[in-house]
Tab-separated table of C-alpha atoms and ligand atoms in Angstrom:
chain	number	residue	atom	x	y	z
A	1462	MET	CA	-5.940	-8.518	-20.338
A	1463	LYS	CA	-9.159	-7.849	-18.493
A	1464	LYS	CA	-9.993	-10.151	-15.603
A	1465	ILE	CA	-7.848	-9.396	-12.577
A	1466	LEU	CA	-7.805	-11.136	-9.200
A	1467	VAL	CA	-7.145	-8.543	-6.485
A	1468	THR	CA	-6.026	-10.126	-3.220
A	1469	GLY	CA	-6.610	-7.795	-0.265
A	1470	GLY	CA	-8.905	-5.767	-2.512
A	1471	ALA	CA	-11.140	-4.683	0.386
A	1472	GLY	CA	-8.226	-2.972	2.146
A	1473	TYR	CA	-7.053	0.626	2.093
A	1474	ILE	CA	-4.910	0.567	-1.062
A	1475	GLY	CA	-6.806	-2.319	-2.657
A	1476	SER	CA	-10.152	-0.464	-2.547
A	1477	HIS	CA	-8.622	2.563	-4.291
A	1478	ALA	CA	-6.997	0.278	-6.858
A	1479	LEU	CA	-10.414	-1.319	-7.507
A	1480	VAL	CA	-11.866	2.089	-8.393
A	1481	SER	CA	-8.956	2.846	-10.696
A	1482	LEU	CA	-9.086	-0.581	-12.388
A	1483	ILE	CA	-12.827	-0.328	-13.013
A	1484	GLU	CA	-12.352	3.173	-14.438
A	1485	GLN	CA	-9.636	1.815	-16.738
A	1486	GLY	CA	-11.941	-0.902	-18.098
A	1487	PHE	CA	-10.570	-3.901	-16.179
A	1488	THR	CA	-12.797	-6.410	-14.378
A	1489	PRO	CA	-11.308	-6.792	-10.908
A	1490	VAL	CA	-12.471	-9.554	-8.545
A	1491	ILE	CA	-11.702	-9.231	-4.837
A	1492	VAL	CA	-10.481	-11.981	-2.553
A	1493	ASP	CA	-10.048	-10.850	1.044
A	1494	ASN	CA	-10.418	-12.487	4.462
A	1495	LEU	CA	-11.610	-9.128	5.912
A	1496	ARG	CA	-9.012	-9.428	8.682
A	1497	ASN	CA	-8.267	-5.722	8.320
A	1498	SER	CA	-11.158	-4.410	6.237
A	1499	ASP	CA	-14.914	-4.031	6.037
A	1500	ILE	CA	-17.192	-5.531	3.407
A	1501	LYS	CA	-19.033	-2.159	3.228
A	1502	VAL	CA	-16.188	-1.031	1.019
A	1503	VAL	CA	-17.752	-2.972	-1.871
A	1504	ASP	CA	-20.911	-0.815	-1.692
A	1505	ARG	CA	-18.769	2.298	-1.607
A	1506	ILE	CA	-16.785	1.205	-4.688
A	1507	ALA	CA	-20.103	0.569	-6.452
A	1508	GLN	CA	-21.332	4.051	-5.452
A	1509	ILE	CA	-18.196	5.665	-6.900
A	1510	THR	CA	-17.879	3.678	-10.106
A	1511	GLY	CA	-21.416	2.459	-10.867
A	1512	VAL	CA	-19.982	-1.085	-11.043
A	1513	ARG	CA	-20.266	-3.556	-8.197
A	1514	PRO	CA	-17.128	-5.686	-8.112
A	1515	GLU	CA	-17.451	-9.342	-7.167
A	1516	ALA	CA	-15.956	-10.038	-3.779
A	1517	HIS	CA	-15.071	-13.403	-2.238
A	1518	ILE	CA	-14.367	-13.752	1.448
A	1519	ALA	CA	-11.484	-16.213	1.695
A	1520	ASP	CA	-7.959	-16.460	2.992
A	1521	ILE	CA	-5.207	-16.698	0.386
A	1522	ARG	CA	-3.678	-19.535	2.408
A	1523	ASP	CA	-6.765	-21.578	1.538
A	1524	GLU	CA	-5.533	-23.119	-1.715
A	1525	ARG	CA	-8.808	-24.927	-2.319
A	1526	ALA	CA	-10.705	-21.648	-2.280
A	1527	LEU	CA	-8.114	-20.051	-4.575
A	1528	ARG	CA	-8.295	-22.978	-7.034
A	1529	GLN	CA	-12.064	-22.607	-7.198
A	1530	LEU	CA	-11.709	-18.887	-7.987
A	1531	PHE	CA	-9.143	-19.493	-10.733
A	1532	ALA	CA	-11.324	-22.240	-12.225
A	1533	ASP	CA	-14.395	-19.981	-12.150
A	1534	TYR	CA	-12.822	-16.841	-13.570
A	1535	GLN	CA	-9.675	-17.698	-15.600
A	1536	PHE	CA	-7.861	-14.594	-14.468
A	1537	ASP	CA	-5.460	-12.822	-16.805
A	1538	ALA	CA	-3.388	-11.385	-13.952
A	1539	VAL	CA	-3.233	-10.952	-10.196
A	1540	ILE	CA	-2.604	-7.854	-8.094
A	1541	HIS	CA	-1.444	-9.065	-4.711
A	1542	PHE	CA	-2.153	-6.661	-1.828
A	1543	ALA	CA	-3.182	-9.189	0.838
A	1544	GLY	CA	-0.903	-9.080	3.830
A	1545	LEU	CA	-0.423	-7.868	7.375
A	1546	LYS	CA	1.443	-4.559	7.558
A	1547	ALA	CA	1.975	-3.324	11.127
A	1548	VAL	CA	5.697	-3.132	11.823
A	1549	GLY	CA	5.451	-3.214	15.656
A	1550	GLU	CA	2.981	-6.105	15.599
A	1551	SER	CA	5.334	-8.032	13.298
A	1552	VAL	CA	8.117	-7.737	15.889
A	1553	ALA	CA	5.809	-9.138	18.581
A	1554	GLN	CA	4.238	-11.854	16.359
A	1555	PRO	CA	6.796	-12.796	13.693
A	1556	GLN	CA	5.386	-16.278	13.088
A	1557	ARG	CA	1.978	-14.822	12.273
A	1558	TYR	CA	3.530	-12.374	9.804
A	1559	TYR	CA	5.662	-14.974	8.030
A	1560	HIS	CA	2.768	-17.412	7.902
A	1561	ASN	CA	0.291	-14.908	6.549
A	1562	ASN	CA	2.497	-12.859	4.239
A	1563	VAL	CA	5.067	-15.385	3.018
A	1564	GLY	CA	2.917	-18.531	3.396
A	1565	GLY	CA	-0.094	-16.845	1.770
A	1566	SER	CA	2.018	-15.594	-1.126
A	1567	LEU	CA	3.518	-19.043	-1.747
A	1568	SER	CA	0.028	-20.565	-1.894
A	1569	LEU	CA	-1.108	-17.866	-4.293
A	1570	PHE	CA	1.878	-18.275	-6.638
A	1571	SER	CA	1.420	-22.085	-6.767
A	1572	VAL	CA	-2.246	-21.814	-7.632
A	1573	MET	CA	-1.486	-19.150	-10.260
A	1574	ALA	CA	1.042	-21.421	-11.983
A	1575	GLU	CA	-1.353	-24.392	-11.830
A	1576	HIS	CA	-3.830	-22.249	-13.781
A	1577	ASP	CA	-1.313	-20.829	-16.268
A	1578	CYS	CA	-1.613	-17.359	-14.816
A	1579	TYR	CA	1.878	-15.857	-14.722
A	1580	ARG	CA	1.195	-12.120	-14.595
A	1581	LEU	CA	1.561	-10.523	-11.208
A	1582	VAL	CA	1.789	-7.073	-9.630
A	1583	PHE	CA	3.021	-7.337	-6.049
A	1584	SER	CA	2.700	-4.740	-3.247
A	1585	SER	CA	6.182	-4.288	-1.939
A	1586	SER	CA	7.399	-1.410	0.181
A	1587	ALA	CA	10.174	1.135	0.530
A	1588	THR	CA	10.824	-0.688	3.786
A	1589	VAL	CA	12.983	-3.115	1.721
A	1590	TYR	CA	15.635	-0.366	1.467
A	1591	GLY	CA	16.185	-0.466	5.255
A	1592	VAL	CA	18.395	2.477	6.228
A	1593	PRO	CA	19.153	4.093	2.836
A	1594	GLU	CA	22.752	5.059	2.112
A	1595	SER	CA	21.593	8.058	0.113
A	1596	VAL	CA	18.431	9.762	-1.181
A	1597	PRO	CA	16.641	9.802	-3.519
A	1598	ILE	CA	16.589	6.000	-3.387
A	1599	ASN	CA	16.679	4.167	-6.684
A	1600	GLU	CA	15.654	0.596	-7.377
A	1601	THR	CA	19.232	-0.693	-7.463
A	1602	ALA	CA	19.988	0.461	-3.886
A	1603	PRO	CA	21.028	-2.313	-1.469
A	1604	LEU	CA	18.109	-4.132	0.162
A	1605	CYS	CA	17.858	-4.786	3.868
A	1606	ALA	CA	15.028	-5.253	6.340
A	1607	THR	CA	14.946	-4.256	9.984
A	1608	ASN	CA	11.814	-6.091	11.214
A	1609	PRO	CA	9.771	-9.224	10.375
A	1610	TYR	CA	7.287	-7.259	8.260
A	1611	GLY	CA	10.150	-5.939	6.122
A	1612	HIS	CA	11.745	-9.392	5.983
A	1613	SER	CA	8.457	-10.850	4.760
A	1614	LYS	CA	8.418	-8.340	1.867
A	1615	LEU	CA	12.059	-9.061	1.022
A	1616	MET	CA	11.451	-12.818	1.108
A	1617	ILE	CA	8.498	-12.524	-1.254
A	1618	GLU	CA	10.534	-10.324	-3.614
A	1619	GLN	CA	13.275	-12.991	-3.588
A	1620	VAL	CA	10.784	-15.777	-4.301
A	1621	LEU	CA	9.429	-13.798	-7.248
A	1622	HIS	CA	12.894	-13.097	-8.674
A	1623	ASP	CA	13.665	-16.821	-8.431
A	1624	LEU	CA	10.370	-17.856	-10.057
A	1625	ALA	CA	10.997	-15.481	-12.964
A	1626	GLU	CA	14.559	-16.781	-13.294
A	1627	ALA	CA	13.368	-20.399	-13.376
A	1628	ASP	CA	10.419	-19.945	-15.744
A	1629	SER	CA	10.325	-17.243	-18.399
A	1630	ARG	CA	6.527	-17.266	-18.512
A	1631	TRP	CA	6.387	-15.158	-15.328
A	1632	GLN	CA	5.848	-11.430	-15.861
A	1633	ILE	CA	6.132	-9.677	-12.514
A	1634	SER	CA	6.176	-6.109	-11.225
A	1635	LEU	CA	7.267	-5.387	-7.682
A	1636	LEU	CA	5.800	-2.000	-6.736
A	1637	ARG	CA	7.726	-0.499	-3.836
A	1638	TYR	CA	5.321	1.976	-2.269
A	1639	PHE	CA	6.678	4.891	-0.283
A	1640	ASN	CA	4.167	6.452	2.199
A	1641	PRO	CA	0.572	6.189	0.919
A	1642	ILE	CA	-1.866	8.657	2.497
A	1643	SER	CA	-5.204	10.382	1.889
A	1644	ALA	CA	-8.396	9.080	0.325
A	1645	HIS	CA	-10.602	9.090	-2.759
A	1646	SER	CA	-12.016	12.570	-3.493
A	1647	SER	CA	-15.601	11.269	-3.053
A	1648	GLY	CA	-14.966	10.890	0.676
A	1649	LEU	CA	-16.493	7.400	0.430
A	1650	ILE	CA	-13.374	5.224	0.814
A	1651	GLY	CA	-10.238	5.824	2.841
A	1652	GLU	CA	-7.920	4.451	5.487
A	1653	ASP	CA	-9.624	2.963	8.547
A	1654	PRO	CA	-6.970	1.589	10.885
A	1655	ASP	CA	-7.898	-0.925	13.543
A	1656	GLY	CA	-7.175	0.598	16.977
A	1657	VAL	CA	-4.686	3.413	17.509
A	1658	PRO	CA	-2.986	4.256	14.199
A	1659	ASN	CA	0.743	3.558	13.823
A	1660	ASN	CA	1.197	5.823	10.829
A	1661	LEU	CA	1.493	9.584	10.926
A	1662	MET	CA	-1.427	10.810	8.799
A	1663	PRO	CA	-4.224	8.639	10.210
A	1664	TYR	CA	-2.969	9.665	13.658
A	1665	ILE	CA	-3.068	13.355	12.749
A	1666	SER	CA	-6.520	13.099	11.170
A	1667	GLN	CA	-7.894	11.322	14.266
A	1668	VAL	CA	-6.506	14.147	16.422
A	1669	GLY	CA	-8.168	16.539	13.965
A	1670	ILE	CA	-11.585	14.857	14.352
A	1671	GLY	CA	-11.216	14.627	18.149
A	1672	ARG	CA	-10.815	10.847	18.494
A	1673	LEU	CA	-7.263	11.255	19.806
A	1674	LYS	CA	-5.957	14.024	22.027
A	1675	GLN	CA	-2.378	14.654	21.044
A	1676	LEU	CA	0.146	13.690	18.379
A	1677	SER	CA	3.574	12.522	19.540
A	1678	VAL	CA	6.233	13.812	17.149
A	1679	TYR	CA	8.921	11.155	17.303
A	1680	GLY	CA	12.152	13.136	17.468
A	1681	ASP	CA	13.143	16.635	16.377
A	1682	ASP	CA	16.895	16.034	16.363
A	1683	TYR	CA	17.283	14.262	13.009
A	1684	ASP	CA	19.625	15.656	10.402
A	1685	THR	CA	16.740	17.214	8.424
A	1686	PRO	CA	15.760	20.878	7.835
A	1687	ASP	CA	13.492	21.093	10.936
A	1688	GLY	CA	14.841	18.037	12.795
A	1689	THR	CA	11.754	15.855	12.227
A	1690	GLY	CA	11.624	12.791	9.949
A	1691	VAL	CA	11.187	13.318	6.205
A	1692	ARG	CA	9.122	10.927	4.045
A	1693	ASP	CA	7.787	10.661	0.514
A	1694	TYR	CA	3.999	10.845	1.062
A	1695	ILE	CA	1.939	9.844	-1.953
A	1696	HIS	CA	-1.793	10.255	-2.589
A	1697	VAL	CA	-3.371	6.789	-2.519
A	1698	VAL	CA	-5.274	7.608	-5.731
A	1699	ASP	CA	-1.942	8.229	-7.505
A	1700	LEU	CA	-0.592	5.009	-6.019
A	1701	ALA	CA	-3.709	3.153	-7.185
A	1702	SER	CA	-3.284	4.358	-10.761
A	1703	ALA	CA	0.222	2.874	-10.866
A	1704	HIS	CA	-1.352	-0.606	-10.762
A	1705	SER	CA	-3.185	-0.362	-14.068
A	1706	LYS	CA	-0.012	1.105	-15.610
A	1707	ALA	CA	1.966	-1.811	-14.199
A	1708	LEU	CA	-0.545	-4.313	-15.609
A	1709	LEU	CA	-0.232	-2.747	-19.066
A	1710	ALA	CA	3.579	-2.761	-18.838
A	1711	LEU	CA	3.530	-6.515	-18.109
A	1712	ASP	CA	2.626	-7.007	-21.763
A	1713	VAL	CA	6.103	-5.865	-22.764
A	1714	ASP	CA	8.125	-6.516	-19.597
A	1715	HIS	CA	9.206	-10.101	-18.999
A	1716	GLY	CA	10.933	-11.298	-15.849
A	1717	CYS	CA	10.696	-9.544	-12.512
A	1718	GLN	CA	11.070	-5.760	-12.296
A	1719	ALA	CA	10.999	-3.478	-9.253
A	1720	TYR	CA	9.549	0.049	-9.412
A	1721	ASN	CA	9.503	2.831	-6.844
A	1722	ILE	CA	6.053	4.331	-6.387
A	1723	GLY	CA	6.478	7.707	-4.727
A	1724	THR	CA	6.461	11.388	-5.637
A	1725	GLY	CA	10.201	11.964	-5.442
A	1726	ARG	CA	9.799	14.687	-2.831
A	1727	GLY	CA	9.989	14.541	0.948
A	1728	TYR	CA	8.091	16.430	3.652
A	1729	SER	CA	8.862	16.590	7.377
A	1730	VAL	CA	6.473	15.647	10.163
A	1731	LEU	CA	5.990	19.311	11.058
A	1732	GLU	CA	5.316	20.259	7.437
A	1733	MET	CA	2.643	17.542	7.380
A	1734	VAL	CA	1.065	18.882	10.575
A	1735	GLN	CA	0.968	22.419	9.158
A	1736	ALA	CA	-0.451	21.290	5.808
A	1737	PHE	CA	-3.182	19.306	7.581
A	1738	GLU	CA	-4.057	22.327	9.734
A	1739	ARG	CA	-4.342	24.500	6.609
A	1740	ALA	CA	-6.663	22.058	4.862
A	1741	SER	CA	-8.849	21.178	7.838
A	1742	GLY	CA	-8.953	24.384	9.829
A	1743	GLN	CA	-8.236	22.243	12.925
A	1744	VAL	CA	-5.351	22.833	15.330
A	1745	ILE	CA	-3.220	19.746	15.903
A	1746	ASN	CA	-2.031	19.490	19.463
A	1747	TYR	CA	1.396	17.841	19.453
A	1748	GLN	CA	4.341	17.169	21.685
A	1749	VAL	CA	7.869	16.285	20.668
A	1750	ARG	CA	8.976	12.985	22.181
A	1751	ALA	CA	11.896	10.586	21.836
A	1752	ARG	CA	12.702	9.046	18.469
A	1753	ARG	CA	10.726	5.896	17.615
A	1754	PRO	CA	13.082	2.889	17.528
A	1755	GLY	CA	13.839	1.756	13.984
A	1756	ASP	CA	12.907	5.094	12.345
A	1757	ILE	CA	15.196	6.687	9.773
A	1758	ALA	CA	15.772	10.402	9.154
A	1759	THR	CA	14.930	10.752	5.475
A	1760	CYS	CA	13.397	8.579	2.791
A	1761	TYR	CA	12.190	9.580	-0.671
A	1762	ALA	CA	12.068	7.940	-4.053
A	1763	ASP	CA	13.960	8.272	-7.278
A	1764	THR	CA	10.948	7.962	-9.590
A	1765	ARG	CA	12.685	7.952	-12.968
A	1766	LYS	CA	12.263	4.236	-13.650
A	1767	SER	CA	8.490	4.206	-13.029
A	1768	ALA	CA	8.105	7.393	-15.104
A	1769	GLU	CA	10.063	5.929	-18.016
A	1770	GLN	CA	8.969	2.300	-17.979
A	1771	LEU	CA	5.442	2.476	-16.576
A	1772	ALA	CA	4.587	5.897	-18.038
A	1773	TRP	CA	3.309	6.785	-14.590
A	1774	ARG	CA	3.889	9.695	-12.274
A	1775	ALA	CA	2.170	11.091	-9.174
A	1776	GLU	CA	-0.077	14.083	-9.840
A	1777	PHE	CA	-1.624	15.208	-6.545
A	1778	ASP	CA	0.193	17.776	-4.412
A	1779	LEU	CA	0.314	18.003	-0.647
A	1780	ASP	CA	-2.720	20.304	-0.356
A	1781	ALA	CA	-4.841	17.900	-2.414
A	1782	MET	CA	-3.695	14.993	-0.215
A	1783	MET	CA	-4.733	16.878	2.918
A	1784	ARG	CA	-8.039	18.092	1.483
A	1785	ASP	CA	-9.078	14.555	0.489
A	1786	LEU	CA	-7.867	13.076	3.776
A	1787	TRP	CA	-9.929	15.574	5.742
A	1788	ARG	CA	-13.026	14.998	3.584
A	1789	TRP	CA	-12.799	11.241	4.284
A	1790	GLN	CA	-12.130	11.711	8.007
A	1791	SER	CA	-14.832	14.336	8.580
A	1792	ASN	CA	-17.453	12.428	6.547
A	1793	ASN	CA	-16.579	9.172	8.340
A	1794	PRO	CA	-15.445	10.101	11.858
A	1795	SER	CA	-15.433	6.440	12.921
A	1796	GLY	CA	-14.247	5.021	9.600
A	1797	TYR	CA	-16.538	2.335	8.146
A	1798	LYS	CA	-18.083	1.519	11.551
B	297	NAD	P1	-4.790	-3.168	4.451
B	297	NAD	O1	-4.580	-3.918	5.713
B	297	NAD	O2	-5.779	-2.065	4.436
B	297	NAD	O3	-5.152	-4.177	3.260
B	297	NAD	C1	-4.702	-5.496	3.220
B	297	NAD	C2	-5.912	-6.374	2.974
B	297	NAD	O4	-5.482	-7.737	2.910
B	297	NAD	C3	-6.941	-6.285	4.109
B	297	NAD	O5	-8.216	-6.058	3.551
B	297	NAD	C4	-6.873	-7.652	4.790
B	297	NAD	O6	-8.112	-8.042	5.321
B	297	NAD	C5	-6.398	-8.534	3.646
B	297	NAD	N1	-5.660	-9.745	4.054
B	297	NAD	C6	-4.599	-9.829	4.898
B	297	NAD	N2	-4.172	-11.094	4.970
B	297	NAD	C7	-4.967	-11.837	4.153
B	297	NAD	C8	-5.030	-13.212	3.815
B	297	NAD	N3	-4.191	-14.102	4.351
B	297	NAD	N4	-5.978	-13.619	2.936
B	297	NAD	C9	-6.854	-12.732	2.400
B	297	NAD	N5	-6.842	-11.417	2.688
B	297	NAD	C10	-5.913	-10.971	3.561
B	297	NAD	O7	-3.350	-2.638	3.984
B	297	NAD	P2	-2.969	-1.646	2.810
B	297	NAD	O8	-2.413	-0.424	3.426
B	297	NAD	O9	-4.068	-1.547	1.842
B	297	NAD	O10	-1.740	-2.444	2.187
B	297	NAD	C11	-1.868	-3.271	1.053
B	297	NAD	C12	-0.522	-3.875	0.722
B	297	NAD	O11	0.421	-2.827	0.497
B	297	NAD	C13	0.060	-4.732	1.847
B	297	NAD	O12	0.705	-5.842	1.261
B	297	NAD	C14	1.076	-3.817	2.504
B	297	NAD	O13	2.127	-4.534	3.093
B	297	NAD	C15	1.561	-3.007	1.309
B	297	NAD	N6	2.100	-1.689	1.688
B	297	NAD	C16	1.334	-0.840	2.426
B	297	NAD	C17	1.859	0.401	2.793
B	297	NAD	C18	1.067	1.355	3.655
B	297	NAD	O14	1.669	2.248	4.270
B	297	NAD	N7	-0.249	1.256	3.719
B	297	NAD	C19	3.143	0.761	2.388
B	297	NAD	C20	3.888	-0.133	1.621
B	297	NAD	C21	3.344	-1.369	1.272
B	298	WQD	C1	6.211	8.777	9.160
B	298	WQD	C2	6.984	9.793	9.967
B	298	WQD	C3	7.697	9.000	12.118
B	298	WQD	C4	3.676	8.506	13.760
B	298	WQD	C5	5.792	2.913	7.830
B	298	WQD	C6	6.353	1.524	7.693
B	298	WQD	C7	6.692	1.230	6.262
B	298	WQD	C8	5.516	1.500	5.332
B	298	WQD	C9	4.887	2.833	5.581
B	298	WQD	C10	4.371	-0.541	4.857
B	298	WQD	C11	8.195	9.216	10.689
B	298	WQD	C12	6.690	10.114	12.280
B	298	WQD	C13	4.754	8.784	12.942
B	298	WQD	C14	3.457	9.328	14.912
B	298	WQD	C15	5.371	10.634	14.284
B	298	WQD	N1	4.455	0.539	5.510
B	298	WQD	N2	5.582	9.820	13.194
B	298	WQD	N3	4.322	10.363	15.118
B	298	WQD	O1	7.639	4.878	9.485
B	298	WQD	O2	7.897	6.023	7.232
B	298	WQD	O3	6.756	3.852	7.378
B	298	WQD	O4	4.633	3.013	6.977
B	298	WQD	O5	5.134	-1.026	4.085
B	298	WQD	O6	7.088	-0.094	6.221
B	298	WQD	O7	7.515	1.436	8.495
B	298	WQD	O8	5.615	5.837	8.275
B	298	WQD	O9	3.629	7.111	8.954
B	298	WQD	O10	4.701	5.554	10.632
B	298	WQD	O11	5.896	7.659	9.990
B	298	WQD	O12	6.151	11.575	14.541
B	298	WQD	O13	2.533	9.110	15.692
B	298	WQD	O14	6.112	10.288	10.996
B	298	WQD	O15	8.694	9.086	13.093
B	298	WQD	O16	9.196	10.214	10.679
B	298	WQD	P1	7.099	5.179	8.165
B	298	WQD	P2	4.874	6.490	9.495
């Protein structure tokens, strides 16, 4: 299994997965509409790996374009990252999210089946666990979404379970990412959010570089050790390496399997601020504000299934995550622009 179509491969996680796939001897081909990414990323991947991946600018809802790609390349498998991911935006524009994420996925799965390509690794999210009843969360926990983005992930998971049930040729991994952060150690690729970041670490690093003035800490009255929210932050390079492991596991795994991709350990917002300050030498100005609607207190993964069945585990610790994040942010103060 060598030739892999990577939808959304120019994006934050996709670009790191490209590096990992190339290093593991796969031939990944990008399809991306560049809605939330920059084509410069292809040069950066080439600089890191010495291999320039082929990249096609197209929307996955364009079935004609997808058919042409499958005819040209005869892919062995697909890694499907393409999607919109901003929770708040999904509440304001649900139709756009369902159309892009669910509609795009349905087009992709049809074209895959037309071309006898039944191996798929899908980017799901810990958001499908909604408000967890207990932590660490394992893959059999009840599923529930609290916003259109989360619903779109749950719907796609359901579609994939049903496809695998109906046709035993499908071999599918649902990777439920916890909180990806940081950047490749080269400082050449990283997260480059459009506008003001929604997520904690890009916000902190933009305060660190002086693009933003102050971090709002959303609530310090949660039932957690210091009162601020606790999450399972994972180095994006660790997350990326789970994809080649998942591709290899598809050879033995039939049906549709879900895997948590996290470290199994949680850190609070204030611990993240302190760790960033240690790594960067910058002081992060912050103010505690009201809780953000929809946030939960604590979320971290039970990682036993991915360790046992994918032979994968996260390796980078918090200091490494912060060091690599700061290298990316300080080398690229305005991202790819
Ligand atoms: P990203 O926005 O950086 O990457 C997504 C890529 O998909 C972008 O390059 C975008 O241009 C492309 N894209 C979007 N819609 C498309 C379409 N219709 N056709 C072609 N290309 C399209 O996001 P990311 O952080 O790299 O996330 C990748 C995947 O992982 C997404 O599916 C996201 O929902 C999921 N995920 C992300 C996180 C996170 O915190 N970053 C957490 C859990 C799951
Ligand atoms: C982390 C912690 C905030 C920003 C989101 C999506 C989820 C997934 C990952 C895609 C929380 C606090 C944040 C800020 C803060 N994405 N915070 N000030 O909410 O765990 O998950 O991204 O699938 O679906 O919901 O991540 O980074 O936004 O927040 O205090 O400016 O940081 O309250 O405790 P979250 P996050």
